[in-house]
Each structure stands twice: as C-alpha cells, then as structure tokens.
Amino acid sequence: MKIAYISTYPPRECGIATFNCNLMRAVNANFPERKSLLNGGFVVALNDSENMQEYEYPEEVKYIIRQNHQKDYIRAANYINTSNADVCIMEHEFGIYGGESGIYILPLINRLEKPLISILHTILKDPSYVQRIIIREIAEQSSKIVVMSKRAVEFLTTIYDVPEEKIVIIEHGVPDVEASKPNPVKSLSQFKNRKVMLTFGLISRGKGLETVVRALPKIARIHPEIMYVVLGNTHPGVIKSSGEEYRDHLKTLAAQLNVSSHLSFINKFVTEEELVDYLAATDIYVTPYLNEAQITSGTLSYAVGAGAAVVSTPYWHATELLADNRGRLFDFKDADALAEIVIELLNQERVLNELKENAYDYGLHLRWPVIGAEYIRVAHESCATHDFSDRILKNSIVDPEIMPKFSLNHVLRLTDDTGIVQHAKYGIPNLKEGYCLDDNARALIMALMAYQRSKSREAFELLPIYLSYIHYMQTEDGNFRNFLSFDRRYLDDVGSEDSFGRTIWSLGYLIGCSSNNSYKEFATELFHKSFPHFKTLKHLRGMANTIIGISLYLQAVPGDEGMVSEMINLTQPLIDAYDRHQTEDWQWFEEKMTYDNAILPLALLHSCHITGNEKVKQTALKTMAFLDEVTLSKGYLSPVGNDGWYSKGKNFPVYDQQAIETMAMVLMHFQAYTNFRKPQYIEKMFLCYKWFLGENSLRAPLYDHETKGCCDGLLPGGINRNQGAESTLAYLISHLTVLKAFELEYEYNKAGQSVSLSF
C-alpha cells in the first residue's frame, strides 16, 4: 500500500502538518518491514510561501504546491497520477489551499486518477455558498470522507447533503508514548511545588485564554500555589499581521488582576515526547475556546490520550470526547464557573485522579498505530471499490498551462506616487504624456483583483495610489477630470463620459470587494459625491460603464432602492438604442460598431443580473450573439478594428485591433456565465483571452514575456510594440478573470467534455 498525502508538512508549523506527519508514521508503524516513511509513499506539501526553499522538507516530500499558484495544483495532480501511489489521502482545511476558501484544490482532485480519501478537519455549521460547494465537490470526488466526531457526520449529511455511506469516523490520533520517569518537566520552575493548569498549541485570539486568566484571582485565593502555563508559539499568521499583541494583552490583563506571578508562557514548539511529559506533569488541562464551532481539536485529543484531567468549554468536539466522566465542562467565557471546577478538583484528589484514569483508558484506542490501522482498512476498501473507468475523463475548457505567470512588473514600472502613467515607448514609461483617469480606474480594478486572488502585498500597496489619483481628479461638484501632466497640472476641466463611467465602475468594485474598511468608506464617499452626474450622461458607453459600477455597488449594498432606480434609468437608453437600430441582420445598438463594443451587452448582463428584467436579458443575449458572430466566426477573436470601425453593410475593418476590445469580450463572456451558467461562455471567454497570446489574425502574441507588459495593438504590418497602461491593464484584468473562471472548473466541466462553439 503506497499512499500519496496532500497536506501541509513539517517543518512548517501548522497543526495539519503535524497531523499528517503523525498519520504517515502511524500507517508505517503497521508495516514493521518499512525502514523509512518514503517506503510507504510520499507527500505533496502545501507552501504558504512563494519560495520553494522556504522549508527544509524531509525526503518524503516529493512535490511542493505554492498555495496561491493555480498551475501548481494541476501539475501536482499529474505527478500523483504518474506515481506508484495506490491511493491518495488529502488533509482538508479551508485556509491551507489557495483561492476563495481554498477553492484551488478542486481542479487537483477533479483530475486525480487514484482513489481519494479526504480528511475534513473543519466542517462549518453555517458555510458560505463557496464553502458548501467545496465540501460537496470534495465529497463527490472522494471514495471516502473521514471525520473525527459524530457531530461532523450530522453536519455533512444535513447541511452538505453528503451520503452517509461515504463517511467514516476515525478519531484524532494521539502519541503512542508514556511520560518519562523521572519526568524532567516537574523540575521546571513553573511546575515545581505548584498546582498547574496547562493550555498548549499555537496561540491566537479566539482561543479564549483570557477566560483562564480572569479565573486566576478566585483560584489563587484558595490555592496560592496555582500556576497557569501557556505552552506554544504564537501562530505564524498572527505574528505576520499583529506580532505578539495577544500574548502582551494576556500579560497586561494578568497584571491588572494582580496574578502575574500565576501566569507563565513557555514560548516553544515542543516534540510529542516533550508534550506528553508536560501533560503528565499537569494537574488540570484547560481548553477555553470561545464558541461551540470546533468540530475537531487535536490538542484536546492529545490531552485525553495522555491521561490529563481536562476542563473545557462545551464546543462540539469537547462535548463528545469528554463524555462519560472523562472531563468537565464550563460555559463559554464563564471565568467564575471555571474557577469553581478547578477549585473543586484540586480540593478532591480522588475525583481528579478518576478523571485522569478515565481519560487515559479511553486514550489507549486513540494511539496513533491503532488509528493508522483504521486508515489502512479504509484505504484498502477505497482501492477495492475504485473504478476509474466510471469517471469521465475531461479536458478543462480553461488550460492554465498556456497562461504566462501573472506579474505586476510592468505595472510597477509605469506607476509612481501620483498614479499610473498612461503611455510607454516600447516597455519604457513615456512621462511626457502624463496620466489619465481611465487608466488609474482600470489599475484600481486590476490591483483589487490581484489582491483578491493571492493576497499580493505588491497589489495591496498599489491601491491607495490609484484611489488617491481618483480623489485628486474629482471636482467640487462630484464630476471628474481625466488628464494630468507629469508635473501634476490639470489638463482638462471635465473628463469624458467614458472616463467618468470607468471610474464609477472601479469605485463600485472597491466598495463591493475591499477588505479594508477605510478604502471602502473613502470609495463610498467619492461614489455618492458623483451620483448627481449619473442623470446627465448622454453617451451609451459612459452609461454602460456606470451601470456596471452601480451593479457592483448594489451587490454590496442591495437595499439601496434609489441606486436600483438609477440603474434602471441608465439601462433604458441602451434598450431604446437597440430597438431603434436593430434589424434582422444587424442586432446592435448603433449604425456602426466602434470601440469597446462588448461593454454594451456586458452592462445589460449586469443590469438584468440585479433586476431580473426579461427585456434587458434578451437584448443582452441577442447583441452578445451578434458580436460573437462578427468577431469569433473565424475560430479566433478578431475584434472590430479602430481603422474605420464597422458600419452596417460595409466591409469589416480588421486592424487596428485594441486590447480593451479583448478585455471587454473576456469580461462579457464571464458575466454571461455568471448569469446563466452555460459552459460555452467560458469557452468563448478563454478563446478571447488567447488573442493576447497569439491566437489572432496575425498569429502574433501581444503579451511581452520579457517586460510583462502588453503591446498596444495589432496593425496590418505587425504589432504596435509600445506597451502603455491601457493595453497592459486590459491584459492583466483578462488574465485575472480567466483565473477566476478556472476556480469554477468543477462546475462547468460537469458535462464531462468541452462544448462546441456555435454562432
């Protein structure tokens, strides 16, 4: 039995990593002839760093996935499929995989040809839509789902509709070791001549340690020898975001309550052997979590397995594991109740010892080799019942392997502390041309998308630059200027309606998706200040861009009836324009197709997504189909060229093709998929994106792998090699949209095969 494990892995400090390492050792313990972990399989390790050398992994780690790199997941699936593994075991926790709630794991498991056993460490009672989808997809692709408690089975069957016959309960394993004799921990100053309460594990807010600190004054009055020991490092993620703020808060609280001498921190990551010694030297182990939503707790299992007397809040795992007098429960945040239980147990040694004995006896069947044998049994069952021929092999509509690696290099080159420069000579910023509002609005959208996708620090640091530019260009009456010279002189009094609409789009997007409240509040202020000008718009593209911005705003503020009404008012001129100009062979809004054409049906898709208006929906579908017929009929995207545009009944202008046309097509088809969930829209979206990579009328790529920018256009004689902000941002927004679409692969590939394009 060879097993491929997908998980975080030591030396990364992570509870899932420790669990998986222990599981691997536990399985191997049932095969005495194996001399190393590598004999039993290998690990595909999840990195929380871009640097492949961040951790010095042991030999059993054969493949590394960088958490936020979608291509790594696809390549990992190929690696596992071509390996000698008989079965795959995946540790699942939402936070260790990339994308929204860890959605990047789905393309990997969707491609696995080995039977899959998934271990669910977190099962939420109130999942988001995406979290529910992820668990359902994992269940569908898995031969077996392993959980560690009865409550988890209840949640999976009732909330996630997972068939009960797929679910197996295997409790959390505990170390198969006894405490050292003599126990060296008892000679430590924190333990010597003390009654000790202990909590261990990675420290972060939400663990409820302050409840124990608040119980200390009452306990210390009766038992002045009490010591509360907190064993463990602060969680690495917490260190990055807020340092030792929580640990310092606990120390300050103890000082305020005059119990500093009863609180001790041992800031280290201990081995399992050391941990058993600490638990054996402890009088009472405490898990004071703040709410019930903890389906599994490894630290609690370890404490029970070591025969500790456990006192805990009644979270889900604790209520099961501490039943039958294996521990005591107190209510969440109830420091007085905790103090009373601790005093009672310390006063009655017989009762305390009885809890320890009950826990120890129960813990014998939780020892890792016993647990390992359970997983071996499940693995054999999965292999025996697995028939890969029953699964439909499919190629993804979106192929991330052909996509260049996402890079902000050229954007950073074009951006200074004022904003993004609008033009470039080849790959060099052309400072003579200054800045424009259009590009800074697009840049804000792109940076938000990049930060959403990978929590990129570079992208996050660009947000205030572009938002500040937008603020600088807003006039007192709420309108916007467009152009600014390099020496920061206004070059116009009022910008175009297009630039106005694109700015509203960017502000609506920021309001809808920003996790930074100050940015969101600032954007909301700018958005509402511009509102009076919505009614003065006269041009269709200005209206269309504004409609998109309002739609994005309403997704965050759905109760704003005034804004819904304004969007309906702005939508009507587009419908009227279509009704005036459409004929049987000309399904369009104007007598000619000019620039940024897909923005018009895209706006209608956004509008009907909010209102459900059938007329708007049908107009969107008809004009989108006509645009597809005109630009995609050759099997690749050939957008309307700016060299004359396309008048009704006239010749189609092939050149000069612009990147913003392609971006709008990509966004239009993705929005169509969002509205209607038909896979052909994803296929058309990806076909449009490939225009940047060379699937175009000249078979010439516009994306520059050297500069990481995008060329400004496709000309009759070749490529316009200048790489300004408009084209580069159009490429990056298209790239990020395709990656977002790829996250939904589990959904649009359900049919099992790519659809055929039709026009």
Coordinates of N, CA and C in Angstrom, one line a residue, residues 417-575:
D417 N 4.3 57.7 -7.5 CA 3.5 58.0 -6.3 C 2.3 58.9 -6.7
T418 N 2.1 59.3 -8.0 CA 1.0 60.0 -8.4 C -0.1 59.1 -9.0
G419 N 0.3 58.1 -9.8 CA -0.6 57.2 -10.4 C 0.1 56.4 -11.5
I420 N -0.6 55.8 -12.4 CA 0.0 55.0 -13.4 C 0.1 55.9 -14.7
V421 N 1.2 56.0 -15.3 CA 1.5 56.7 -16.5 C 0.7 56.1 -17.6
Q422 N 0.1 56.9 -18.5 CA -0.8 56.3 -19.5 C -0.1 55.7 -20.7
H423 N 1.1 56.2 -21.1 CA 1.7 55.6 -22.3 C 3.1 55.2 -22.0
A424 N 3.6 54.4 -23.0 CA 5.0 53.9 -22.9 C 5.6 53.9 -24.3
K425 N 6.9 54.1 -24.4 CA 7.7 53.8 -25.6 C 8.3 52.5 -25.5
Y426 N 7.8 51.5 -26.2 CA 8.2 50.1 -26.0 C 7.8 49.8 -24.6
G427 N 8.8 49.3 -23.8 CA 8.5 49.0 -22.4 C 8.9 50.0 -21.4
I428 N 9.2 51.3 -21.9 CA 9.7 52.3 -21.0 C 8.6 53.4 -20.8
P429 N 8.3 53.8 -19.6 CA 7.2 54.8 -19.4 C 7.5 56.1 -20.2
N430 N 6.5 56.6 -20.8 CA 6.6 57.8 -21.6 C 6.0 58.9 -20.7
L431 N 6.9 59.6 -19.9 CA 6.4 60.5 -18.9 C 5.9 61.8 -19.5
K432 N 6.2 62.1 -20.8 CA 5.7 63.3 -21.5 C 4.2 63.3 -21.6
E433 N 3.6 62.1 -21.6 CA 2.1 62.0 -21.8 C 1.3 62.1 -20.5
G434 N 2.0 62.0 -19.4 CA 1.3 62.1 -18.1 C 0.4 61.0 -17.8
Y435 N -0.7 61.3 -17.1 CA -1.6 60.3 -16.5 C -3.0 60.6 -17.0
C436 N -3.9 59.6 -16.9 CA -5.3 59.8 -17.2 C -6.1 59.0 -16.2
L437 N -7.4 59.4 -16.0 CA -8.3 58.8 -15.1 C -8.7 57.4 -15.5
D438 N -8.9 57.2 -16.8 CA -9.3 55.9 -17.3 C -8.4 54.8 -16.8
D439 N -7.1 55.1 -17.0 CA -6.1 54.0 -16.7 C -6.0 53.8 -15.2
N440 N -6.1 54.9 -14.4 CA -6.0 54.7 -13.0 C -7.2 54.0 -12.4
A441 N -8.4 54.2 -13.0 CA -9.6 53.4 -12.6 C -9.4 52.0 -13.0
R442 N -8.9 51.7 -14.2 CA -8.6 50.3 -14.6 C -7.6 49.7 -13.7
A443 N -6.6 50.5 -13.3 CA -5.5 50.0 -12.5 C -6.0 49.6 -11.1
L444 N -7.0 50.4 -10.6 CA -7.6 50.1 -9.3 C -8.3 48.8 -9.3
I445 N -9.1 48.5 -10.4 CA -9.8 47.3 -10.6 C -8.8 46.1 -10.6
M446 N -7.7 46.3 -11.4 CA -6.8 45.2 -11.6 C -6.1 44.9 -10.3
A447 N -5.7 45.9 -9.5 CA -5.0 45.7 -8.2 C -5.9 45.0 -7.2
L448 N -7.2 45.4 -7.2 CA -8.1 44.7 -6.4 C -8.3 43.2 -6.7
M449 N -8.4 43.0 -8.0 CA -8.5 41.6 -8.5 C -7.3 40.8 -8.1
A450 N -6.1 41.4 -8.3 CA -4.8 40.7 -7.9 C -4.7 40.4 -6.4
Y451 N -5.2 41.4 -5.6 CA -5.1 41.2 -4.2 C -6.1 40.1 -3.7
Q452 N -7.3 40.1 -4.3 CA -8.3 39.1 -4.0 C -7.8 37.7 -4.3
R453 N -7.1 37.6 -5.4 CA -6.6 36.2 -5.9 C -5.6 35.7 -5.0
S454 N -4.6 36.5 -4.6 CA -3.4 35.9 -4.0 C -2.9 36.6 -2.7
K455 N -3.7 37.6 -2.3 CA -3.3 38.5 -1.2 C -2.0 39.1 -1.4
S456 N -1.7 39.5 -2.6 CA -0.4 40.1 -3.0 C -0.2 41.4 -2.3
R457 N 1.0 41.4 -1.6 CA 1.3 42.7 -0.9 C 1.6 43.8 -1.9
E458 N 2.2 43.4 -3.0 CA 2.5 44.4 -4.1 C 1.2 45.1 -4.6
A459 N 0.2 44.2 -4.8 CA -1.1 44.7 -5.3 C -1.8 45.6 -4.3
F460 N -1.7 45.2 -3.0 CA -2.4 45.9 -2.0 C -1.7 47.3 -1.8
E461 N -0.4 47.4 -2.0 CA 0.3 48.7 -1.8 C 0.0 49.6 -3.0
L462 N -0.5 49.1 -4.1 CA -0.9 50.0 -5.2 C -2.2 50.6 -5.0
L463 N -3.1 50.0 -4.2 CA -4.5 50.5 -4.1 C -4.6 52.0 -3.7
P464 N -3.9 52.4 -2.6 CA -4.0 53.8 -2.3 C -3.5 54.8 -3.3
I465 N -2.5 54.4 -4.1 CA -2.0 55.3 -5.2 C -3.1 55.6 -6.2
Y466 N -3.8 54.5 -6.7 CA -4.8 54.7 -7.7 C -6.1 55.4 -7.1
L467 N -6.4 55.0 -5.9 CA -7.6 55.6 -5.3 C -7.3 57.1 -5.0
S468 N -6.1 57.4 -4.6 CA -5.7 58.8 -4.4 C -5.8 59.6 -5.7
Y469 N -5.4 59.0 -6.8 CA -5.4 59.8 -8.1 C -6.9 60.1 -8.4
I470 N -7.8 59.1 -8.2 CA -9.2 59.3 -8.5 C -9.7 60.5 -7.6
H471 N -9.4 60.5 -6.4 CA -9.8 61.6 -5.5 C -9.3 62.9 -5.9
Y472 N -8.0 62.9 -6.4 CA -7.4 64.2 -6.8 C -8.1 64.8 -8.1
M473 N -8.6 63.9 -8.9 CA -9.2 64.3 -10.1 C -10.7 64.6 -10.0
Q474 N -11.3 64.3 -8.8 CA -12.7 64.7 -8.6 C -12.9 66.2 -8.3
T475 N -13.8 66.8 -9.0 CA -14.1 68.2 -8.9 C -15.0 68.4 -7.7
E476 N -15.2 69.7 -7.3 CA -16.0 70.0 -6.2 C -17.5 69.6 -6.4
D477 N -18.0 69.6 -7.6 CA -19.4 69.2 -7.8 C -19.5 67.7 -8.0
G478 N -18.4 66.9 -7.9 CA -18.5 65.5 -7.9 C -18.2 64.8 -9.3
N479 N -18.0 65.7 -10.3 CA -17.5 65.2 -11.6 C -16.0 64.8 -11.5
F480 N -15.5 64.4 -12.6 CA -14.0 64.1 -12.7 C -13.3 64.7 -13.9
R481 N -12.1 65.2 -13.6 CA -11.2 65.5 -14.7 C -10.6 64.2 -15.2
N482 N -9.9 64.2 -16.3 CA -9.3 63.0 -16.8 C -7.8 63.1 -16.9
F483 N -7.3 64.1 -17.5 CA -5.8 64.1 -17.8 C -5.0 65.0 -16.8
L484 N -3.8 64.5 -16.5 CA -2.9 65.2 -15.6 C -1.5 65.1 -16.2
S485 N -0.9 66.3 -16.2 CA 0.5 66.2 -16.8 C 1.5 65.6 -15.8
F486 N 2.7 65.3 -16.2 CA 3.6 64.6 -15.3 C 4.0 65.5 -14.2
D487 N 3.9 66.9 -14.4 CA 4.2 67.8 -13.3 C 2.9 68.2 -12.5
R488 N 1.9 67.3 -12.6 CA 0.7 67.4 -11.8 C -0.2 68.6 -12.1
R489 N -0.2 69.0 -13.4 CA -1.1 70.1 -13.8 C -2.4 69.5 -14.4
Y490 N -3.5 70.0 -14.0 CA -4.8 69.5 -14.7 C -4.7 69.9 -16.2
L491 N -5.1 69.0 -17.1 CA -5.1 69.3 -18.5 C -6.5 69.4 -19.1
D492 N -7.5 69.3 -18.2 CA -8.9 69.5 -18.7 C -9.7 69.8 -17.5
D493 N -10.9 70.4 -17.8 CA -11.8 70.8 -16.7 C -12.8 69.7 -16.3
V494 N -13.2 69.0 -17.4 CA -14.1 67.9 -17.2 C -13.7 66.8 -18.1
G495 N -13.6 65.6 -17.6 CA -13.2 64.4 -18.4 C -14.4 63.9 -19.3
S496 N -14.1 62.9 -20.0 CA -15.1 62.3 -20.9 C -16.1 61.5 -20.1
E497 N -17.2 61.2 -20.7 CA -18.2 60.3 -20.0 C -17.6 58.9 -19.8
D498 N -16.8 58.4 -20.8 CA -16.2 57.1 -20.7 C -15.3 57.1 -19.4
S499 N -14.5 58.1 -19.2 CA -13.6 58.1 -18.0 C -14.5 58.2 -16.7
F500 N -15.6 58.9 -16.8 CA -16.5 59.0 -15.6 C -17.0 57.6 -15.3
G501 N -17.5 57.0 -16.3 CA -18.2 55.6 -16.1 C -17.2 54.6 -15.6
R502 N -16.0 54.6 -16.2 CA -15.0 53.6 -15.8 C -14.6 53.9 -14.3
T503 N -14.6 55.1 -13.9 CA -14.2 55.5 -12.5 C -15.3 55.0 -11.6
I504 N -16.6 55.1 -12.0 CA -17.7 54.6 -11.2 C -17.6 53.1 -11.1
W505 N -17.2 52.5 -12.2 CA -17.0 51.0 -12.2 C -16.0 50.6 -11.1
S506 N -14.9 51.3 -11.1 CA -13.8 51.0 -10.2 C -14.2 51.2 -8.7
L507 N -14.9 52.3 -8.5 CA -15.4 52.6 -7.1 C -16.4 51.6 -6.7
G508 N -17.3 51.2 -7.6 CA -18.3 50.2 -7.2 C -17.7 48.9 -6.9
Y509 N -16.7 48.5 -7.7 CA -15.9 47.3 -7.4 C -15.2 47.3 -6.1
L510 N -14.6 48.4 -5.8 CA -13.9 48.5 -4.5 C -14.9 48.5 -3.3
I511 N -16.0 49.1 -3.4 CA -17.0 49.1 -2.4 C -17.5 47.7 -2.2
G512 N -17.6 46.9 -3.3 CA -18.1 45.6 -3.2 C -17.2 44.5 -2.7
C513 N -15.8 44.8 -2.8 CA -14.9 43.7 -2.5 C -13.8 44.0 -1.6
S514 N -13.6 45.3 -1.3 CA -12.4 45.6 -0.4 C -12.6 45.1 1.0
S515 N -11.5 44.5 1.5 CA -11.5 44.1 2.9 C -11.0 45.2 3.8
N516 N -10.5 46.3 3.2 CA -10.0 47.4 4.0 C -11.1 48.5 4.2
N517 N -11.6 48.6 5.4 CA -12.8 49.5 5.7 C -12.5 50.9 5.3
S518 N -11.3 51.4 5.5 CA -11.0 52.8 5.3 C -11.1 53.1 3.8
Y519 N -10.5 52.1 2.9 CA -10.6 52.3 1.5 C -12.1 52.2 1.0
K520 N -12.8 51.3 1.6 CA -14.2 51.2 1.2 C -15.0 52.4 1.6
E521 N -14.8 53.0 2.8 CA -15.5 54.2 3.2 C -15.1 55.4 2.3
F522 N -13.8 55.5 1.9 CA -13.4 56.6 1.0 C -14.0 56.4 -0.3
A523 N -14.0 55.2 -0.9 CA -14.6 55.0 -2.2 C -16.1 55.3 -2.2
T524 N -16.8 54.9 -1.1 CA -18.2 55.2 -1.0 C -18.5 56.7 -1.0
E525 N -17.7 57.5 -0.3 CA -17.8 58.9 -0.3 C -17.6 59.5 -1.7
L526 N -16.6 59.0 -2.4 CA -16.4 59.5 -3.8 C -17.6 59.1 -4.7
F527 N -18.0 57.9 -4.5 CA -19.1 57.3 -5.4 C -20.4 58.2 -5.2
H528 N -20.8 58.4 -3.9 CA -22.0 59.2 -3.7 C -21.9 60.6 -4.1
K529 N -20.7 61.2 -4.0 CA -20.5 62.6 -4.4 C -20.7 62.7 -5.9
S530 N -20.4 61.7 -6.7 CA -20.5 61.7 -8.1 C -22.0 61.4 -8.6
F531 N -22.8 61.0 -7.7 CA -24.1 60.5 -8.1 C -25.0 61.5 -8.9
P532 N -25.0 62.8 -8.6 CA -25.8 63.7 -9.4 C -25.5 63.7 -10.8
H533 N -24.3 63.3 -11.2 CA -23.9 63.3 -12.6 C -24.4 62.1 -13.4
F534 N -24.9 61.0 -12.7 CA -25.4 59.9 -13.4 C -26.5 60.3 -14.3
K535 N -27.4 61.2 -13.9 CA -28.5 61.6 -14.7 C -28.2 62.5 -15.9
T536 N -26.9 63.0 -16.0 CA -26.6 63.9 -17.1 C -25.8 63.1 -18.2
L537 N -25.6 61.8 -18.0 CA -24.9 61.1 -19.1 C -25.7 61.0 -20.4
K538 N -25.0 61.1 -21.5 CA -25.7 61.1 -22.8 C -25.2 60.0 -23.7
H539 N -24.0 59.5 -23.5 CA -23.4 58.6 -24.4 C -23.5 57.2 -23.9
L540 N -23.7 56.2 -24.8 CA -24.0 54.8 -24.4 C -22.9 54.2 -23.6
R541 N -21.6 54.4 -24.0 CA -20.6 53.7 -23.2 C -20.3 54.3 -21.9
G542 N -20.5 55.6 -21.7 CA -20.5 56.2 -20.4 C -21.6 55.7 -19.5
M543 N -22.8 55.5 -20.1 CA -23.8 54.9 -19.3 C -23.5 53.4 -19.0
A544 N -23.0 52.7 -19.9 CA -22.7 51.3 -19.7 C -21.7 51.1 -18.6
N545 N -20.6 51.8 -18.7 CA -19.6 51.7 -17.6 C -20.2 52.0 -16.2
T546 N -21.0 53.0 -16.2 CA -21.7 53.4 -14.9 C -22.6 52.4 -14.5
I547 N -23.4 51.8 -15.4 CA -24.3 50.7 -15.0 C -23.5 49.5 -14.3
I548 N -22.3 49.2 -14.9 CA -21.5 48.1 -14.3 C -21.1 48.5 -12.9
G549 N -20.7 49.8 -12.7 CA -20.3 50.2 -11.4 C -21.4 50.2 -10.4
I550 N -22.6 50.6 -10.8 CA -23.8 50.6 -9.9 C -24.1 49.1 -9.5
S551 N -24.1 48.2 -10.5 CA -24.3 46.8 -10.3 C -23.4 46.2 -9.2
L552 N -22.1 46.5 -9.3 CA -21.1 46.0 -8.4 C -21.4 46.7 -7.0
Y553 N -21.8 47.9 -7.0 CA -22.1 48.6 -5.7 C -23.3 47.9 -5.1
L554 N -24.3 47.6 -5.9 CA -25.6 47.0 -5.3 C -25.4 45.6 -4.8
Q555 N -24.3 44.9 -5.3 CA -24.1 43.6 -4.7 C -23.6 43.7 -3.3
A556 N -23.0 44.9 -3.0 CA -22.6 45.1 -1.6 C -23.6 45.8 -0.8
V557 N -24.4 46.6 -1.4 CA -25.5 47.4 -0.7 C -26.8 47.1 -1.4
P558 N -27.4 45.9 -1.3 CA -28.5 45.6 -2.1 C -29.8 46.3 -1.7
G559 N -29.8 47.0 -0.6 CA -31.1 47.7 -0.2 C -31.2 49.1 -0.7
D560 N -30.3 49.5 -1.5 CA -30.3 50.9 -2.0 C -31.2 51.1 -3.1
E561 N -32.5 51.3 -2.9 CA -33.5 51.3 -3.9 C -33.3 52.5 -4.9
G562 N -32.8 53.6 -4.3 CA -32.5 54.8 -5.2 C -31.5 54.4 -6.3
M563 N -30.5 53.6 -5.9 CA -29.4 53.3 -6.8 C -30.0 52.2 -7.8
V564 N -30.9 51.4 -7.4 CA -31.5 50.4 -8.3 C -32.3 51.2 -9.4
S565 N -33.0 52.2 -8.9 CA -33.8 53.0 -9.8 C -33.0 53.7 -10.8
E566 N -31.8 54.2 -10.4 CA -30.9 55.0 -11.3 C -30.3 54.0 -12.3
M567 N -30.0 52.8 -11.9 CA -29.5 51.8 -12.8 C -30.6 51.5 -13.9
I568 N -31.8 51.3 -13.5 CA -32.9 51.1 -14.5 C -33.0 52.2 -15.4
N569 N -32.9 53.5 -14.9 CA -33.0 54.7 -15.8 C -31.8 54.7 -16.8
L570 N -30.6 54.3 -16.4 CA -29.5 54.3 -17.3 C -29.6 53.1 -18.3
T571 N -30.2 52.1 -17.9 CA -30.3 50.9 -18.8 C -31.3 51.2 -20.0
Q572 N -32.3 52.0 -19.7 CA -33.3 52.2 -20.7 C -32.8 52.8 -22.0
P573 N -31.9 53.8 -22.0 CA -31.4 54.3 -23.3 C -30.7 53.3 -24.1
L574 N -30.0 52.3 -23.5 CA -29.4 51.2 -24.3 C -30.5 50.4 -25.0
I575 N -31.5 50.1 -24.2 CA -32.6 49.3 -24.8 C -33.3 50.1 -26.0

